[in-house]
Coordinates of C-alpha atoms in Angstrom, one line a residue:
Chain G
M122 CA 0.0 0.0 0.0
P123 CA 1.4 3.4 -0.9
R124 CA 2.0 5.5 2.2
D125 CA 3.4 8.9 3.0
V126 CA 4.8 9.4 6.5
Q127 CA 6.6 12.6 7.1
L128 CA 8.1 14.5 10.0
L129 CA 7.9 18.2 8.9
E130 CA 10.2 21.0 10.2
K131 CA 8.3 23.8 8.5
G132 CA 4.7 24.9 8.3
F133 CA 2.4 23.0 5.8
S134 CA -1.0 23.2 4.2
P135 CA -3.2 20.3 5.2
G136 CA -5.7 21.3 2.4
K137 CA -3.1 21.0 -0.3
A138 CA -1.7 17.8 1.1
L139 CA -5.2 16.3 1.2
G140 CA -5.9 17.4 -2.3
L141 CA -2.7 15.6 -3.5
F142 CA -3.5 12.6 -1.5
A143 CA -7.0 12.4 -3.0
K144 CA -5.5 12.7 -6.5
A145 CA -3.0 9.9 -5.7
H146 CA -5.9 7.5 -4.8
P147 CA -8.6 7.9 -7.4
E148 CA -9.6 4.3 -6.8
A149 CA -10.6 4.8 -3.1
G150 CA -14.3 5.0 -2.3
G151 CA -13.6 7.4 0.6
I152 CA -11.1 9.4 2.4
A153 CA -11.2 10.1 6.1
S154 CA -8.9 12.7 7.5
F155 CA -8.1 14.7 10.6
V156 CA -6.2 18.0 10.9
G157 CA -5.0 19.0 14.4
K158 CA -4.0 22.6 15.0
V159 CA -2.4 24.5 17.8
R160 CA -5.4 25.7 19.8
P161 CA -5.5 29.4 20.2
D162 CA -6.2 29.0 23.9
G163 CA -5.6 31.3 26.8
D164 CA -2.3 33.0 26.5
V165 CA -0.2 30.4 24.7
K166 CA 2.1 32.2 22.4
V167 CA 4.2 29.4 20.9
L168 CA 4.1 25.7 21.1
Q169 CA 7.3 23.7 20.7
L170 CA 7.3 20.1 19.7
I171 CA 10.6 18.3 20.3
S172 CA 11.3 15.1 18.4
Y173 CA 14.2 12.7 18.6
D174 CA 15.6 11.5 15.2
R175 CA 16.3 8.0 16.3
L176 CA 12.8 7.4 17.6
T177 CA 10.2 9.9 16.3
L178 CA 10.0 9.1 12.6
P179 CA 10.7 5.4 13.0
G180 CA 7.9 5.4 15.6
M181 CA 5.5 7.0 13.0
E182 CA 6.5 4.3 10.5
T183 CA 5.8 1.6 13.0
L184 CA 2.4 3.1 13.7
A185 CA 1.7 3.2 10.0
D186 CA 2.7 -0.5 9.8
E187 CA 0.2 -1.3 12.5
V188 CA -2.5 0.7 10.8
E189 CA -1.9 -1.2 7.6
T190 CA -2.1 -4.5 9.4
R191 CA -5.3 -3.7 11.1
W192 CA -7.3 -2.1 8.2
T193 CA -7.6 -2.6 4.5
L194 CA -6.6 0.7 3.0
D195 CA -5.7 2.1 -0.4
G196 CA -3.5 4.7 1.0
L197 CA -2.3 6.3 4.3
L198 CA -0.8 9.7 5.0
I199 CA 0.7 10.8 8.3
H200 CA 2.3 14.3 8.4
H201 CA 3.5 15.6 11.7
R202 CA 5.2 18.9 12.6
T203 CA 8.1 19.3 14.8
G204 CA 9.6 22.6 16.0
H205 CA 8.0 25.9 16.9
M206 CA 4.4 26.7 16.0
R207 CA 2.0 29.6 16.6
P208 CA -1.6 29.2 17.6
G209 CA -3.8 28.1 14.7
A210 CA -0.9 26.4 12.9
P211 CA -1.5 22.8 11.8
I212 CA 0.4 20.2 13.8
V213 CA -0.8 17.0 12.3
L214 CA -2.6 15.6 9.3
V215 CA -3.7 12.0 9.1
A216 CA -5.7 10.7 6.1
A217 CA -6.7 7.2 5.0
A218 CA -8.2 6.2 1.7
A219 CA -10.2 3.0 1.6
R220 CA -12.8 1.2 -0.3
H221 CA -14.9 1.0 2.8
R222 CA -15.8 4.0 4.9
R223 CA -15.4 2.3 8.3
D224 CA -11.8 1.2 7.5
A225 CA -10.8 4.8 6.6
F226 CA -12.5 6.2 9.7
E227 CA -11.0 3.8 12.2
A228 CA -7.6 4.0 10.7
V229 CA -7.5 7.8 11.1
D230 CA -9.0 7.6 14.6
F231 CA -6.6 5.0 15.7
A232 CA -3.5 6.8 14.3
M233 CA -4.6 10.1 15.9
D234 CA -5.2 8.4 19.3
H235 CA -1.7 6.9 19.2
L236 CA 0.0 10.0 17.9
K237 CA -1.6 12.1 20.7
S238 CA -0.5 9.9 23.5
R239 CA 2.1 7.4 22.6
S240 CA 4.3 9.0 19.9
W241 CA 7.8 10.2 20.5
F242 CA 7.2 13.9 21.0
W243 CA 7.8 16.2 23.9
K244 CA 5.9 19.4 24.1
R245 CA 6.2 22.8 25.8
E246 CA 4.2 26.0 25.6
K247 CA 5.4 29.5 25.9
R248 CA 2.9 31.6 27.9
G249 CA 3.0 35.0 29.4
D250 CA 5.1 33.7 32.3
G251 CA 7.6 31.6 30.2
W252 CA 7.9 28.0 29.0
H253 CA 5.9 25.1 30.5
W254 CA 6.3 21.4 29.7
I255 CA 3.1 19.6 28.8
E256 CA 2.2 16.0 29.5
P257 CA -0.5 14.2 27.6
R258 CA -4.0 14.6 28.9
E259 CA -5.6 11.7 30.7
E260 CA -8.3 11.8 28.0
D261 CA -5.7 11.1 25.3
H262 CA -4.5 8.1 27.2
E263 CA -8.0 6.8 27.6
D264 CA -8.6 7.3 23.8
A265 CA -5.6 5.3 23.0
K266 CA -6.5 2.5 25.4
R267 CA -9.8 1.9 23.5
W268 CA -7.7 0.1 20.9
D269 CA -5.7 -2.2 23.2
V270 CA -6.8 -5.8 22.7
Chain Q
M206 CA 36.4 6.5 23.0
A207 CA 33.2 8.5 23.5
V208 CA 29.4 7.9 24.1
T209 CA 27.0 10.7 23.0
V210 CA 24.4 11.3 25.6
V211 CA 21.2 13.1 24.3
F212 CA 19.0 14.9 26.8
I213 CA 15.4 15.4 25.8
G214 CA 12.8 17.9 27.1
K215 CA 13.0 18.6 30.8
L216 CA 16.3 16.7 31.0
A217 CA 17.9 19.1 28.6
D218 CA 16.8 21.9 30.9
L219 CA 18.4 20.1 33.8
A220 CA 21.6 19.3 31.9
G221 CA 21.8 22.8 30.4
E222 CA 22.5 21.3 27.0
D223 CA 21.0 19.0 24.3
E224 CA 23.8 16.5 24.3
R225 CA 27.2 15.7 25.9
E226 CA 30.1 13.4 25.0
V227 CA 31.2 11.2 27.9
A228 CA 33.9 8.5 28.1
A229 CA 33.0 5.0 26.9
P230 CA 32.0 2.6 28.2
L231 CA 28.9 3.9 30.0
S232 CA 26.9 1.7 32.3
W233 CA 23.9 2.4 34.7
S234 CA 26.2 2.4 37.7
G235 CA 28.6 4.8 35.9
L236 CA 25.8 7.4 35.1
A237 CA 26.4 9.6 38.2
G238 CA 30.1 9.6 37.6
A239 CA 29.7 10.6 34.0
L240 CA 26.7 13.0 34.2
G241 CA 26.6 14.2 37.7
D242 CA 24.3 13.3 40.6
D243 CA 21.3 15.5 39.6
I244 CA 21.0 13.9 36.2
A245 CA 21.6 10.4 37.5
A246 CA 18.8 11.0 40.1
A247 CA 16.5 12.2 37.4
A248 CA 17.3 9.2 35.2
A249 CA 16.4 6.9 38.1
D250 CA 12.8 8.2 38.0
E251 CA 10.6 5.3 36.9
R252 CA 9.0 7.4 34.2
I253 CA 12.3 8.2 32.5
K254 CA 13.3 5.8 29.8
I255 CA 16.7 5.2 28.2
A256 CA 17.4 4.4 24.6
V257 CA 20.7 3.2 23.0
N258 CA 21.0 3.9 19.3
G259 CA 17.2 4.4 19.0
K260 CA 16.3 1.2 20.9
V261 CA 14.5 1.7 24.2
L262 CA 15.8 -0.4 27.0
A263 CA 13.2 -2.6 28.7
D264 CA 15.4 -2.5 31.8
K265 CA 17.4 0.7 31.9
T266 CA 19.7 -0.7 34.6
S267 CA 21.1 -3.0 31.9
L268 CA 22.6 0.1 30.1
S269 CA 25.9 -0.8 28.5
A270 CA 27.0 1.7 25.9
A271 CA 30.3 1.5 24.0
D272 CA 32.3 3.9 21.9
G273 CA 30.2 5.5 19.2
D274 CA 26.9 4.7 20.8
E275 CA 24.2 7.3 21.3
V276 CA 22.4 7.1 24.6
A277 CA 19.1 9.1 25.0
L278 CA 17.5 10.0 28.3
L279 CA 13.7 10.3 27.6
P280 CA 11.1 11.9 29.8
P281 CA 7.5 10.8 29.5
V282 CA 6.2 11.7 26.0
S283 CA 3.7 14.5 25.7
G284 CA 2.2 13.2 22.5
G285 CA 1.8 15.1 19.2
Chain Y
M287 CA -22.9 27.3 15.7
P288 CA -22.2 28.2 12.1
R289 CA -23.1 25.4 9.7
D290 CA -23.0 24.9 6.0
V291 CA -25.5 22.3 4.6
Q292 CA -25.9 22.1 0.9
L293 CA -27.4 19.9 -1.7
L294 CA -25.3 20.3 -4.8
E295 CA -26.5 19.7 -8.4
K296 CA -23.0 20.1 -9.9
G297 CA -19.6 18.7 -9.3
F298 CA -17.5 20.2 -6.5
S299 CA -14.0 20.1 -5.1
P300 CA -13.9 18.7 -1.6
G301 CA -10.3 19.9 -1.1
K302 CA -11.4 23.5 -1.8
A303 CA -14.5 23.3 0.4
L304 CA -12.4 21.9 3.2
G305 CA -9.8 24.6 2.8
L306 CA -12.5 27.3 3.1
F307 CA -14.1 25.5 6.1
A308 CA -10.7 25.4 7.9
K309 CA -10.3 29.1 7.2
A310 CA -13.7 29.8 8.6
H311 CA -12.9 28.0 11.9
P312 CA -9.5 29.2 13.0
E313 CA -10.5 28.7 16.6
A314 CA -11.0 24.9 16.3
G315 CA -8.4 22.6 17.6
G316 CA -9.2 20.0 15.0
I317 CA -11.2 19.2 11.9
A318 CA -12.3 15.7 11.0
S319 CA -13.7 15.1 7.6
F320 CA -14.9 12.4 5.2
V321 CA -15.1 12.5 1.4
G322 CA -17.1 9.8 -0.3
K323 CA -16.7 9.2 -4.0
V324 CA -18.3 7.2 -6.7
R325 CA -16.3 3.9 -6.6
P326 CA -14.8 3.0 -9.9
D327 CA -16.1 -0.5 -9.5
G328 CA -16.8 -3.1 -12.1
D329 CA -18.6 -1.7 -15.1
V330 CA -20.5 1.2 -13.5
K331 CA -20.6 4.0 -16.0
V332 CA -22.8 6.5 -14.3
L333 CA -24.4 6.9 -10.8
Q334 CA -27.6 8.8 -10.5
L335 CA -28.7 10.2 -7.1
I336 CA -32.3 11.3 -7.0
S337 CA -33.4 13.7 -4.3
Y338 CA -36.9 15.1 -3.5
D339 CA -37.0 18.8 -2.8
R340 CA -39.5 18.6 0.0
L341 CA -37.5 16.0 2.0
T342 CA -33.9 15.7 1.0
L343 CA -32.4 19.1 2.1
P344 CA -34.8 19.4 5.0
G345 CA -33.7 16.0 6.1
M346 CA -30.0 17.0 5.9
E347 CA -30.8 20.1 8.1
T348 CA -32.5 17.8 10.6
L349 CA -29.5 15.6 10.7
A350 CA -27.3 18.7 11.2
D351 CA -29.6 19.7 14.1
E352 CA -29.1 16.3 15.7
V353 CA -25.3 16.4 15.3
E354 CA -25.3 19.8 16.9
T355 CA -27.3 18.5 19.8
R356 CA -25.1 15.5 20.4
W357 CA -21.6 17.0 20.1
T358 CA -19.9 20.3 20.9
L359 CA -18.7 21.7 17.7
D360 CA -17.3 24.9 16.4
G361 CA -18.6 24.2 12.9
L362 CA -20.3 21.6 10.7
L363 CA -20.3 21.2 6.9
I364 CA -22.5 18.7 5.0
H365 CA -22.3 18.9 1.2
H366 CA -24.1 16.2 -0.8
R367 CA -24.4 15.8 -4.5
T368 CA -27.6 14.9 -6.4
G369 CA -27.9 14.1 -10.1
H370 CA -25.5 12.2 -12.4
M371 CA -22.0 11.4 -11.4
R372 CA -19.1 9.5 -13.0
P373 CA -16.8 7.1 -11.2
G374 CA -14.3 8.9 -9.1
A375 CA -16.5 12.0 -8.7
P376 CA -17.1 13.2 -5.1
I377 CA -20.6 12.5 -3.7
V378 CA -20.4 13.7 -0.2
L379 CA -18.2 15.8 2.1
V380 CA -18.8 16.0 5.8
A381 CA -16.5 18.0 8.0
A382 CA -16.7 19.0 11.7
A383 CA -14.5 21.5 13.5
A384 CA -14.2 21.1 17.2
R385 CA -12.2 21.9 20.2
H386 CA -11.9 18.2 21.1
R387 CA -10.8 15.6 18.6
R388 CA -13.4 13.0 19.7
D389 CA -16.3 15.3 19.1
A390 CA -15.2 16.1 15.6
F391 CA -14.6 12.4 14.8
E392 CA -17.9 11.2 16.1
A393 CA -19.9 14.0 14.5
V394 CA -18.5 13.1 11.1
D395 CA -18.9 9.4 11.6
F396 CA -22.5 9.7 12.8
A397 CA -23.4 12.1 10.0
M398 CA -21.9 9.7 7.4
D399 CA -23.7 6.7 8.8
H400 CA -27.0 8.5 8.6
L401 CA -26.4 9.9 5.2
K402 CA -25.5 6.5 3.8
S403 CA -28.5 4.7 5.1
R404 CA -31.3 7.0 6.3
S405 CA -31.1 10.1 4.1
W406 CA -33.7 10.9 1.4
F407 CA -31.8 9.7 -1.7
W408 CA -32.6 7.1 -4.2
K409 CA -29.8 5.7 -6.3
R410 CA -29.3 3.9 -9.6
E411 CA -26.3 2.8 -11.5
K412 CA -25.8 2.6 -15.3
R413 CA -23.9 -0.5 -16.2
G414 CA -23.2 -2.2 -19.5
D415 CA -26.7 -3.7 -19.4
G416 CA -28.6 -0.6 -18.4
W417 CA -29.8 1.1 -15.3
H418 CA -30.1 -0.7 -11.9
W419 CA -31.8 0.6 -8.7
I420 CA -29.6 0.3 -5.6
E421 CA -30.7 -0.3 -2.1
P422 CA -28.5 0.5 0.9
R423 CA -26.1 -2.2 2.0
E424 CA -26.9 -4.1 5.1
E425 CA -23.6 -2.9 6.4
D426 CA -24.8 0.7 6.2
H427 CA -27.9 -0.1 8.2
E428 CA -25.7 -1.7 10.8
D429 CA -23.4 1.3 10.9
A430 CA -26.3 3.7 11.5
K431 CA -27.8 1.4 14.2
R432 CA -24.7 1.8 16.3
W433 CA -25.9 5.3 17.2
D434 CA -29.5 4.4 18.2
V435 CA -29.9 4.8 21.9
Chain L
M183 CA -59.0 21.4 -8.0
A184 CA -55.8 19.3 -8.4
V185 CA -53.4 17.2 -6.3
T186 CA -49.8 16.8 -7.6
V187 CA -48.6 13.2 -7.3
V188 CA -44.8 12.8 -7.4
F189 CA -43.3 9.5 -8.3
I190 CA -39.8 8.8 -7.0
G191 CA -37.3 6.2 -8.2
K192 CA -38.7 2.8 -9.2
L193 CA -42.2 4.3 -9.0
A194 CA -41.4 6.9 -11.6
D195 CA -40.3 4.0 -13.9
L196 CA -43.7 2.3 -13.2
A197 CA -45.7 5.5 -13.7
G198 CA -43.7 6.4 -16.8
E199 CA -43.4 10.0 -15.5
D200 CA -42.1 12.0 -12.6
E201 CA -45.3 13.5 -11.5
R202 CA -49.0 13.7 -12.4
E203 CA -51.9 16.0 -11.6
V204 CA -55.0 14.2 -10.4
A205 CA -58.4 15.5 -9.2
A206 CA -58.7 16.6 -5.6
P207 CA -59.4 15.3 -3.0
L208 CA -57.2 12.2 -3.0
S209 CA -57.6 9.6 -0.4
W210 CA -56.0 6.1 0.1
S211 CA -59.1 4.4 -1.1
G212 CA -59.2 6.7 -4.2
L213 CA -55.6 5.9 -5.2
A214 CA -56.4 3.1 -7.6
G215 CA -59.1 5.2 -9.3
A216 CA -56.8 8.2 -9.6
L217 CA -53.5 6.4 -10.5
G218 CA -54.4 3.0 -11.8
D219 CA -54.2 -0.5 -10.2
D220 CA -50.5 -1.0 -10.8
I221 CA -49.4 2.1 -8.9
A222 CA -52.0 1.6 -6.2
A223 CA -50.7 -2.0 -5.7
A224 CA -47.1 -0.8 -5.6
A225 CA -48.1 1.9 -3.1
A226 CA -49.6 -0.8 -0.9
D227 CA -46.2 -2.4 -0.4
E228 CA -45.2 -1.9 3.2
R229 CA -41.8 -0.5 2.3
I230 CA -43.4 2.4 0.2
K231 CA -44.0 5.5 2.2
I232 CA -46.3 8.5 1.3
A233 CA -45.5 12.1 2.1
V234 CA -48.0 15.0 1.8
N235 CA -46.3 18.4 1.4
G236 CA -43.0 17.0 2.6
K237 CA -44.5 15.4 5.7
V238 CA -44.2 11.6 5.7
L239 CA -47.5 9.9 6.9
A240 CA -47.1 7.6 9.8
D241 CA -50.1 5.7 8.5
K242 CA -50.4 6.0 4.8
T243 CA -54.0 4.8 4.7
S244 CA -54.9 8.1 6.4
L245 CA -54.0 9.9 3.1
S246 CA -56.2 12.9 2.6
A247 CA -54.9 15.4 0.1
A248 CA -56.7 18.5 -1.0
D249 CA -56.4 20.9 -3.9
G250 CA -52.8 22.3 -4.1
D251 CA -51.3 19.5 -2.0
E252 CA -48.3 17.5 -3.2
V253 CA -48.4 13.8 -2.6
A254 CA -45.1 11.9 -3.0
L255 CA -44.8 8.1 -3.3
L256 CA -41.5 7.1 -1.8
P257 CA -39.6 3.8 -2.3
P258 CA -37.1 2.7 0.3
V259 CA -34.2 5.1 0.3
S260 CA -30.9 4.0 -1.1
G261 CA -28.9 6.4 1.0
G262 CA -26.3 8.9 -0.2

């Protein structure tokens, strides 16, 4: 299955990436996708995502392997930012093209749950009073646990 | 004869740098000597993981890094 | 909540519609979406979706009402084609912008399940041997039933 | 003094047209007289629904359409 897994150091356009993905998979009956952005909450000025070369992208590839094993897809895209981002900037785009709708949905849902809680990223936010390290929300852990067999 | 130690996240704050070269070999018991007591104490926290050349150790006390190896000290992930 | 529910008689670009939707909801933490296309299966040459003015769009609005009641969203988009479509053409685009990922996912999933099995459309396919009326797949009914309380 | 009857999907194939004007009033028992036996028989199928002015009847035998009303005969939906 063709897949496109990238760790991006610069800003990107999810709409453009999705358009290219759809073009690359004319045979798919449906494409499910999710775009996650830096929430313009409170007084967060900058979000920094830190990745580690030896683990982060390899971990994303391993996740893609697992998604491919679990669902029948025509194509899978996982793009994730690293580095500094401002509120409103896209962080992650996951898209799955499949013959059957449910496969596409579940593949994206699963990949997002894992990216949000189990992927090799470390995060800090710059607020009015300086930088703060962020740990995953309990909700994200619970989301990921839904898939554990 | 060096091991590269990579500090991630909070641990980079603690170390004051992103990575450091230390003398090989590097074992769990040699961590305090090589990196100082503060970092060795932080590394002992059960939530901190250690990877050698991109492979996370199931038991970090089994750490045994040789010349040219990269050892990473990993705080709990925040997720993407 | 701003919403955009349309019954379209001409072809449309889901990528473009999604891009505009994302722009309209800069405050949302995430956007989940699904694009359904005419599957280039077997020898289907044309798909015709028939709608009924007095029911189809009003039914889509009622569905949007229900989605809004069930989930906390920043925005909801439902675009659905009617008329004649060729294989590969987009039929439906559903997108939900939300602060929380799970809300966006479930809203799109729910809307798609209902559109596929309970919306006011009638469908036929033109194959090599002429036109054939299509009824919903049992799978689609099962998908929609998941949401019945 | 007319009721517009709209035929959808398979029923339009059967009727040979998308809609037809018939004399008002139109009741369930008057369907065969107004539209012919074939269509009345098809309408009696439990999967066929009837809507009057966009409102689906819970009990189609309660059909009672007056001048200006639009009556639609609806096969099972195929979904989008």
